[in-house]
Amino acid sequence: MDRNVLFILCFFTLILCINTHEKQLTVNIEPRKQDCFFERINEKQTVELDYQVIDGGHGDLDITFQTYDPYGRILLADYKKSGNTHTINTQTTGDYKFCFDNTFSSFNTKTVFFELIVDNDEDDFGASENMNGLNPEDVYELKIQDIQDIVNRVRADLNKIRQMQDIIKSVEARDRNIAEENFFKVTSFSFMQIVIMLFVGGIQVLMLRSLFDDNSRVHKIWKNLDSLR
């Protein structure tokens, strides 16, 4: 087989063998409830997780978040935050638990965007050694190692870019919900002001008309008050 063809096949094989697991989900956390999600993760892996509260249901954009190891120990905890990003290096193989707690809220349902990236922590980004004195087979293996290093770097950068894009999308969704919530509050307040103004204006008109109408009940009440004086 031609050396260049074998080179290309090895390149695509390395791309297919990239061991990265990614999960994204958007969940609704009901008031006075806690929802937990489980993910089986091996030891010596790097876990990157990010969450954003994108809708607060006419309330604050906050949630309480905890991460537990397979033994039930708390690895990290955030109390009433709108979002955060964490990185965990696992020491134990097992089911890790990620919980979103909305028990402090009495009426508002929280919508949370959650992203989980699990990656091996054994990537080797080192450069090849000096090739002087090596036979052709060893040189070829070092070349393959260089390709693997480049692919790993590109893969890591692409994961970072995709993660940042997901964060930007979740922030945009949160900002849109905040704008819609502010619009709802302004519209409701303006409508209440208009109703109150119309009600007060109608009362003023009735009062003024009754003052000049001898047969009205208000006019009689005023006459009785004057007679009492």
PDB file of C-alpha atoms in Angstrom:
ATOM      1  CA  MET A   1       0.000   0.000   0.000  1.00  0.00           C
ATOM      2  CA  ASP A   2       1.218   3.483  -0.803  1.00  0.00           C
ATOM      3  CA  ARG A   3       2.719   5.304   2.161  1.00  0.00           C
ATOM      4  CA  ASN A   4       0.553   8.440   1.610  1.00  0.00           C
ATOM      5  CA  VAL A   5      -2.665   6.422   1.473  1.00  0.00           C
ATOM      6  CA  LEU A   6      -1.737   4.663   4.698  1.00  0.00           C
ATOM      7  CA  PHE A   7      -0.956   8.038   6.205  1.00  0.00           C
ATOM      8  CA  ILE A   8      -4.452   9.347   5.369  1.00  0.00           C
ATOM      9  CA  LEU A   9      -6.146   6.198   6.678  1.00  0.00           C
ATOM     10  CA  CYS A  10      -4.311   6.497   9.967  1.00  0.00           C
ATOM     11  CA  PHE A  11      -5.341  10.147  10.198  1.00  0.00           C
ATOM     12  CA  PHE A  12      -9.049   9.401   9.868  1.00  0.00           C
ATOM     13  CA  THR A  13      -8.735   6.413  12.170  1.00  0.00           C
ATOM     14  CA  LEU A  14      -7.366   8.676  14.878  1.00  0.00           C
ATOM     15  CA  ILE A  15     -10.292  11.057  14.405  1.00  0.00           C
ATOM     16  CA  LEU A  16     -12.810   8.231  14.772  1.00  0.00           C
ATOM     17  CA  CYS A  17     -11.079   6.950  17.898  1.00  0.00           C
ATOM     18  CA  ILE A  18     -11.448  10.200  19.827  1.00  0.00           C
ATOM     19  CA  ASN A  19     -12.957   9.271  23.167  1.00  0.00           C
ATOM     20  CA  THR A  20     -15.201  12.177  24.150  1.00  0.00           C
ATOM     21  CA  HIS A  21     -18.737  11.933  25.476  1.00  0.00           C
ATOM     22  CA  GLU A  22     -21.003  14.966  25.417  1.00  0.00           C
ATOM     23  CA  LYS A  23     -24.561  15.390  26.654  1.00  0.00           C
ATOM     24  CA  GLN A  24     -26.867  18.404  26.514  1.00  0.00           C
ATOM     25  CA  LEU A  25     -30.339  18.799  27.917  1.00  0.00           C
ATOM     26  CA  THR A  26     -32.856  21.470  28.821  1.00  0.00           C
ATOM     27  CA  VAL A  27     -35.048  20.652  31.819  1.00  0.00           C
ATOM     28  CA  ASN A  28     -37.913  22.291  33.700  1.00  0.00           C
ATOM     29  CA  ILE A  29     -37.553  22.185  37.486  1.00  0.00           C
ATOM     30  CA  GLU A  30     -40.924  22.530  39.184  1.00  0.00           C
ATOM     31  CA  PRO A  31     -41.284  24.687  42.337  1.00  0.00           C
ATOM     32  CA  ARG A  32     -40.520  22.949  45.646  1.00  0.00           C
ATOM     33  CA  LYS A  33     -38.904  20.042  43.787  1.00  0.00           C
ATOM     34  CA  GLN A  34     -35.427  18.663  43.113  1.00  0.00           C
ATOM     35  CA  ASP A  35     -34.463  16.768  39.952  1.00  0.00           C
ATOM     36  CA  CYS A  36     -31.303  14.653  39.707  1.00  0.00           C
ATOM     37  CA  PHE A  37     -29.534  13.103  36.721  1.00  0.00           C
ATOM     38  CA  PHE A  38     -27.011  10.278  36.736  1.00  0.00           C
ATOM     39  CA  GLU A  39     -24.012   9.652  34.478  1.00  0.00           C
ATOM     40  CA  ARG A  40     -21.592   6.744  34.681  1.00  0.00           C
ATOM     41  CA  ILE A  41     -18.024   8.049  34.512  1.00  0.00           C
ATOM     42  CA  ASN A  42     -14.731   6.202  34.803  1.00  0.00           C
ATOM     43  CA  GLU A  43     -11.848   7.245  36.991  1.00  0.00           C
ATOM     44  CA  LYS A  44      -9.102   9.568  35.751  1.00  0.00           C
ATOM     45  CA  GLN A  45     -11.426  11.428  33.427  1.00  0.00           C
ATOM     46  CA  THR A  46     -12.016  15.143  33.079  1.00  0.00           C
ATOM     47  CA  VAL A  47     -15.626  16.258  33.368  1.00  0.00           C
ATOM     48  CA  GLU A  48     -16.603  19.724  32.198  1.00  0.00           C
ATOM     49  CA  LEU A  49     -20.109  20.838  33.105  1.00  0.00           C
ATOM     50  CA  ASP A  50     -21.974  24.051  32.504  1.00  0.00           C
ATOM     51  CA  TYR A  51     -25.504  25.134  33.403  1.00  0.00           C
ATOM     52  CA  GLN A  52     -27.562  28.257  32.794  1.00  0.00           C
ATOM     53  CA  VAL A  53     -31.017  29.197  34.077  1.00  0.00           C
ATOM     54  CA  ILE A  54     -32.687  30.515  30.928  1.00  0.00           C
ATOM     55  CA  ASP A  55     -36.220  31.058  32.267  1.00  0.00           C
ATOM     56  CA  GLY A  56     -37.462  31.821  35.775  1.00  0.00           C
ATOM     57  CA  GLY A  57     -41.228  31.728  35.303  1.00  0.00           C
ATOM     58  CA  HIS A  58     -41.830  35.405  36.284  1.00  0.00           C
ATOM     59  CA  GLY A  59     -39.244  35.033  39.062  1.00  0.00           C
ATOM     60  CA  ASP A  60     -35.509  35.236  39.632  1.00  0.00           C
ATOM     61  CA  LEU A  61     -33.184  33.280  37.338  1.00  0.00           C
ATOM     62  CA  ASP A  62     -31.523  31.143  39.999  1.00  0.00           C
ATOM     63  CA  ILE A  63     -31.149  27.486  40.942  1.00  0.00           C
ATOM     64  CA  THR A  64     -29.259  25.431  43.505  1.00  0.00           C
ATOM     65  CA  PHE A  65     -26.871  22.859  41.990  1.00  0.00           C
ATOM     66  CA  GLN A  66     -24.967  19.950  43.570  1.00  0.00           C
ATOM     67  CA  THR A  67     -22.703  17.221  42.216  1.00  0.00           C
ATOM     68  CA  TYR A  68     -22.197  13.940  44.101  1.00  0.00           C
ATOM     69  CA  ASP A  69     -19.634  11.183  43.588  1.00  0.00           C
ATOM     70  CA  PRO A  70     -20.623   7.470  43.508  1.00  0.00           C
ATOM     71  CA  TYR A  71     -20.319   7.333  47.312  1.00  0.00           C
ATOM     72  CA  GLY A  72     -22.764  10.203  47.847  1.00  0.00           C
ATOM     73  CA  ARG A  73     -20.144  12.778  48.792  1.00  0.00           C
ATOM     74  CA  ILE A  74     -20.694  16.334  47.571  1.00  0.00           C
ATOM     75  CA  LEU A  75     -18.025  17.351  45.073  1.00  0.00           C
ATOM     76  CA  LEU A  76     -19.321  20.858  44.447  1.00  0.00           C
ATOM     77  CA  ALA A  77     -22.378  22.961  45.261  1.00  0.00           C
ATOM     78  CA  ASP A  78     -23.814  26.264  44.066  1.00  0.00           C
ATOM     79  CA  TYR A  79     -26.590  27.967  46.014  1.00  0.00           C
ATOM     80  CA  LYS A  80     -29.153  30.064  44.098  1.00  0.00           C
ATOM     81  CA  LYS A  81     -26.998  30.961  41.092  1.00  0.00           C
ATOM     82  CA  SER A  82     -28.080  31.810  37.564  1.00  0.00           C
ATOM     83  CA  GLY A  83     -25.322  29.670  36.029  1.00  0.00           C
ATOM     84  CA  ASN A  84     -21.785  28.417  36.418  1.00  0.00           C
ATOM     85  CA  THR A  85     -19.031  26.312  34.820  1.00  0.00           C
ATOM     86  CA  HIS A  86     -17.066  23.590  36.626  1.00  0.00           C
ATOM     87  CA  THR A  87     -14.308  21.099  35.835  1.00  0.00           C
ATOM     88  CA  ILE A  88     -13.945  17.841  37.779  1.00  0.00           C
ATOM     89  CA  ASN A  89     -11.145  15.269  37.650  1.00  0.00           C
ATOM     90  CA  THR A  90     -12.739  11.985  38.682  1.00  0.00           C
ATOM     91  CA  GLN A  91     -11.010   9.655  41.113  1.00  0.00           C
ATOM     92  CA  THR A  92     -13.617   6.867  41.206  1.00  0.00           C
ATOM     93  CA  THR A  93     -15.535   4.867  38.627  1.00  0.00           C
ATOM     94  CA  GLY A  94     -19.280   4.893  39.153  1.00  0.00           C
ATOM     95  CA  ASP A  95     -22.541   6.779  38.776  1.00  0.00           C
ATOM     96  CA  TYR A  96     -22.154  10.499  39.425  1.00  0.00           C
ATOM     97  CA  LYS A  97     -25.269  12.458  40.395  1.00  0.00           C
ATOM     98  CA  PHE A  98     -26.074  15.998  39.251  1.00  0.00           C
ATOM     99  CA  CYS A  99     -28.989  17.661  41.068  1.00  0.00           C
ATOM    100  CA  PHE A 100     -30.940  20.864  40.414  1.00  0.00           C
ATOM    101  CA  ASP A 101     -32.804  22.084  43.496  1.00  0.00           C
ATOM    102  CA  ASN A 102     -35.769  24.452  43.215  1.00  0.00           C
ATOM    103  CA  THR A 103     -37.273  23.738  46.638  1.00  0.00           C
ATOM    104  CA  PHE A 104     -36.740  27.338  47.752  1.00  0.00           C
ATOM    105  CA  SER A 105     -39.185  28.577  45.089  1.00  0.00           C
ATOM    106  CA  SER A 106     -42.909  28.428  45.891  1.00  0.00           C
ATOM    107  CA  PHE A 107     -44.490  29.241  42.525  1.00  0.00           C
ATOM    108  CA  ASN A 108     -41.898  29.643  39.751  1.00  0.00           C
ATOM    109  CA  THR A 109     -40.734  26.844  37.447  1.00  0.00           C
ATOM    110  CA  LYS A 110     -37.072  27.160  36.389  1.00  0.00           C
ATOM    111  CA  THR A 111     -35.854  26.164  32.922  1.00  0.00           C
ATOM    112  CA  VAL A 112     -32.198  25.060  33.017  1.00  0.00           C
ATOM    113  CA  PHE A 113     -29.806  24.347  30.149  1.00  0.00           C
ATOM    114  CA  PHE A 114     -27.224  21.742  31.169  1.00  0.00           C
ATOM    115  CA  GLU A 115     -24.153  20.530  29.255  1.00  0.00           C
ATOM    116  CA  LEU A 116     -21.838  17.696  30.302  1.00  0.00           C
ATOM    117  CA  ILE A 117     -18.562  16.810  28.543  1.00  0.00           C
ATOM    118  CA  VAL A 118     -16.595  13.735  29.654  1.00  0.00           C
ATOM    119  CA  ASP A 119     -13.074  13.397  28.288  1.00  0.00           C
ATOM    120  CA  ASN A 120     -10.088  11.180  29.004  1.00  0.00           C
ATOM    121  CA  ASP A 121      -7.374  12.857  31.010  1.00  0.00           C
ATOM    122  CA  GLU A 122      -4.625  10.844  29.373  1.00  0.00           C
ATOM    123  CA  ASP A 123      -4.040  12.846  26.205  1.00  0.00           C
ATOM    124  CA  ASP A 124      -0.412  13.209  25.356  1.00  0.00           C
ATOM    125  CA  PHE A 125       0.394  16.467  23.607  1.00  0.00           C
ATOM    126  CA  GLY A 126       4.164  16.030  23.631  1.00  0.00           C
ATOM    127  CA  ALA A 127       6.301  16.558  20.595  1.00  0.00           C
ATOM    128  CA  SER A 128       8.297  13.807  18.956  1.00  0.00           C
ATOM    129  CA  GLU A 129      11.864  13.316  20.012  1.00  0.00           C
ATOM    130  CA  ASN A 130      14.983  13.731  17.920  1.00  0.00           C
ATOM    131  CA  MET A 131      14.820  11.375  14.941  1.00  0.00           C
ATOM    132  CA  ASN A 132      18.567  11.092  14.411  1.00  0.00           C
ATOM    133  CA  GLY A 133      19.763   7.515  14.636  1.00  0.00           C
ATOM    134  CA  LEU A 134      16.273   5.967  14.334  1.00  0.00           C
ATOM    135  CA  ASN A 135      15.288   3.402  11.714  1.00  0.00           C
ATOM    136  CA  PRO A 136      12.510   4.212   9.194  1.00  0.00           C
ATOM    137  CA  GLU A 137       9.873   2.244  11.119  1.00  0.00           C
ATOM    138  CA  ASP A 138      10.506   4.261  14.289  1.00  0.00           C
ATOM    139  CA  VAL A 139      10.443   7.514  12.329  1.00  0.00           C
ATOM    140  CA  TYR A 140       7.111   6.523  10.803  1.00  0.00           C
ATOM    141  CA  GLU A 141       5.649   5.771  14.242  1.00  0.00           C
ATOM    142  CA  LEU A 142       6.805   9.156  15.484  1.00  0.00           C
ATOM    143  CA  LYS A 143       5.133  10.806  12.514  1.00  0.00           C
ATOM    144  CA  ILE A 144       1.896   9.038  13.375  1.00  0.00           C
ATOM    145  CA  GLN A 145       2.299  10.255  16.953  1.00  0.00           C
ATOM    146  CA  ASP A 146       2.710  13.815  15.679  1.00  0.00           C
ATOM    147  CA  ILE A 147      -0.532  13.486  13.728  1.00  0.00           C
ATOM    148  CA  GLN A 148      -2.296  12.174  16.807  1.00  0.00           C
ATOM    149  CA  ASP A 149      -1.008  15.111  18.845  1.00  0.00           C
ATOM    150  CA  ILE A 150      -2.294  17.570  16.240  1.00  0.00           C
ATOM    151  CA  VAL A 151      -5.685  15.855  16.071  1.00  0.00           C
ATOM    152  CA  ASN A 152      -5.947  15.927  19.858  1.00  0.00           C
ATOM    153  CA  ARG A 153      -5.147  19.634  19.957  1.00  0.00           C
ATOM    154  CA  VAL A 154      -7.702  20.396  17.241  1.00  0.00           C
ATOM    155  CA  ARG A 155     -10.300  18.257  18.983  1.00  0.00           C
ATOM    156  CA  ALA A 156      -9.716  20.033  22.314  1.00  0.00           C
ATOM    157  CA  ASP A 157      -9.988  23.452  20.673  1.00  0.00           C
ATOM    158  CA  LEU A 158     -13.161  22.457  18.816  1.00  0.00           C
ATOM    159  CA  ASN A 159     -14.721  21.190  22.033  1.00  0.00           C
ATOM    160  CA  LYS A 160     -13.936  24.494  23.708  1.00  0.00           C
ATOM    161  CA  ILE A 161     -15.426  26.420  20.785  1.00  0.00           C
ATOM    162  CA  ARG A 162     -18.579  24.302  20.777  1.00  0.00           C
ATOM    163  CA  GLN A 163     -18.921  24.674  24.520  1.00  0.00           C
ATOM    164  CA  MET A 164     -18.597  28.450  24.273  1.00  0.00           C
ATOM    165  CA  GLN A 165     -21.193  28.516  21.480  1.00  0.00           C
ATOM    166  CA  ASP A 166     -23.597  26.510  23.639  1.00  0.00           C
ATOM    167  CA  ILE A 167     -23.026  28.896  26.538  1.00  0.00           C
ATOM    168  CA  ILE A 168     -23.651  31.890  24.260  1.00  0.00           C
ATOM    169  CA  LYS A 169     -26.884  30.313  23.004  1.00  0.00           C
ATOM    170  CA  SER A 170     -28.091  29.662  26.545  1.00  0.00           C
ATOM    171  CA  VAL A 171     -27.219  33.237  27.576  1.00  0.00           C
ATOM    172  CA  GLU A 172     -29.099  34.583  24.547  1.00  0.00           C
ATOM    173  CA  ALA A 173     -32.131  32.496  25.487  1.00  0.00           C
ATOM    174  CA  ARG A 174     -31.921  33.774  29.056  1.00  0.00           C
ATOM    175  CA  ASP A 175     -31.643  37.403  27.886  1.00  0.00           C
ATOM    176  CA  ARG A 176     -34.633  36.922  25.588  1.00  0.00           C
ATOM    177  CA  ASN A 177     -36.689  35.531  28.464  1.00  0.00           C
ATOM    178  CA  ILE A 178     -35.628  38.441  30.665  1.00  0.00           C
ATOM    179  CA  ALA A 179     -36.707  40.910  27.948  1.00  0.00           C
ATOM    180  CA  GLU A 180     -40.062  39.144  27.558  1.00  0.00           C
ATOM    181  CA  GLU A 181     -40.542  39.130  31.329  1.00  0.00           C
ATOM    182  CA  ASN A 182     -39.788  42.866  31.549  1.00  0.00           C
ATOM    183  CA  PHE A 183     -42.185  43.521  28.679  1.00  0.00           C
ATOM    184  CA  PHE A 184     -44.886  41.552  30.505  1.00  0.00           C
ATOM    185  CA  LYS A 185     -44.321  43.516  33.724  1.00  0.00           C
ATOM    186  CA  VAL A 186     -44.364  46.900  31.948  1.00  0.00           C
ATOM    187  CA  THR A 187     -47.494  45.996  29.974  1.00  0.00           C
ATOM    188  CA  SER A 188     -49.310  44.730  33.074  1.00  0.00           C
ATOM    189  CA  PHE A 189     -48.363  47.797  35.117  1.00  0.00           C
ATOM    190  CA  SER A 190     -49.407  50.159  32.321  1.00  0.00           C
ATOM    191  CA  PHE A 191     -52.742  48.367  31.928  1.00  0.00           C
ATOM    192  CA  MET A 192     -53.397  48.630  35.673  1.00  0.00           C
ATOM    193  CA  GLN A 193     -52.580  52.347  35.579  1.00  0.00           C
ATOM    194  CA  ILE A 194     -55.010  52.918  32.694  1.00  0.00           C
ATOM    195  CA  VAL A 195     -57.791  51.021  34.489  1.00  0.00           C
ATOM    196  CA  ILE A 196     -57.232  53.001  37.709  1.00  0.00           C
ATOM    197  CA  MET A 197     -57.158  56.314  35.807  1.00  0.00           C
ATOM    198  CA  LEU A 198     -60.430  55.468  34.010  1.00  0.00           C
ATOM    199  CA  PHE A 199     -62.053  54.406  37.274  1.00  0.00           C
ATOM    200  CA  VAL A 200     -60.967  57.557  39.136  1.00  0.00           C
ATOM    201  CA  GLY A 201     -61.955  59.745  36.181  1.00  0.00           C
ATOM    202  CA  GLY A 202     -65.415  58.156  36.043  1.00  0.00           C
ATOM    203  CA  ILE A 203     -65.931  58.761  39.774  1.00  0.00           C
ATOM    204  CA  GLN A 204     -64.892  62.410  39.385  1.00  0.00           C
ATOM    205  CA  VAL A 205     -67.345  62.906  36.507  1.00  0.00           C
ATOM    206  CA  LEU A 206     -70.205  61.372  38.507  1.00  0.00           C
ATOM    207  CA  MET A 207     -69.387  63.494  41.533  1.00  0.00           C
ATOM    208  CA  LEU A 208     -69.318  66.700  39.507  1.00  0.00           C
ATOM    209  CA  ARG A 209     -72.610  65.879  37.747  1.00  0.00           C
ATOM    210  CA  SER A 210     -74.312  65.030  41.016  1.00  0.00           C
ATOM    211  CA  LEU A 211     -73.361  68.382  42.534  1.00  0.00           C
ATOM    212  CA  PHE A 212     -75.506  70.188  39.932  1.00  0.00           C
ATOM    213  CA  ASP A 213     -78.383  67.698  39.919  1.00  0.00           C
ATOM    214  CA  ASP A 214     -80.927  68.360  42.689  1.00  0.00           C
ATOM    215  CA  ASN A 215     -82.474  64.906  42.353  1.00  0.00           C
ATOM    216  CA  SER A 216     -79.244  62.918  42.680  1.00  0.00           C
ATOM    217  CA  ARG A 217     -78.470  60.972  45.833  1.00  0.00           C
ATOM    218  CA  VAL A 218     -75.077  62.576  46.226  1.00  0.00           C
ATOM    219  CA  HIS A 219     -76.627  66.053  46.114  1.00  0.00           C
ATOM    220  CA  LYS A 220     -79.125  65.066  48.807  1.00  0.00           C
ATOM    221  CA  ILE A 221     -76.324  63.704  50.970  1.00  0.00           C
ATOM    222  CA  TRP A 222     -74.436  66.981  50.651  1.00  0.00           C
ATOM    223  CA  LYS A 223     -77.616  68.930  51.586  1.00  0.00           C
ATOM    224  CA  ASN A 224     -78.143  66.746  54.645  1.00  0.00           C
ATOM    225  CA  LEU A 225     -74.547  67.295  55.707  1.00  0.00           C
ATOM    226  CA  ASP A 226     -74.958  71.053  55.338  1.00  0.00           C
ATOM    227  CA  SER A 227     -78.163  70.998  57.381  1.00  0.00           C
ATOM    228  CA  LEU A 228     -76.431  69.096  60.168  1.00  0.00           C
ATOM    229  CA  ARG A 229     -73.848  71.809  60.416  1.00  0.00           C
TER     230      ARG A 229
END
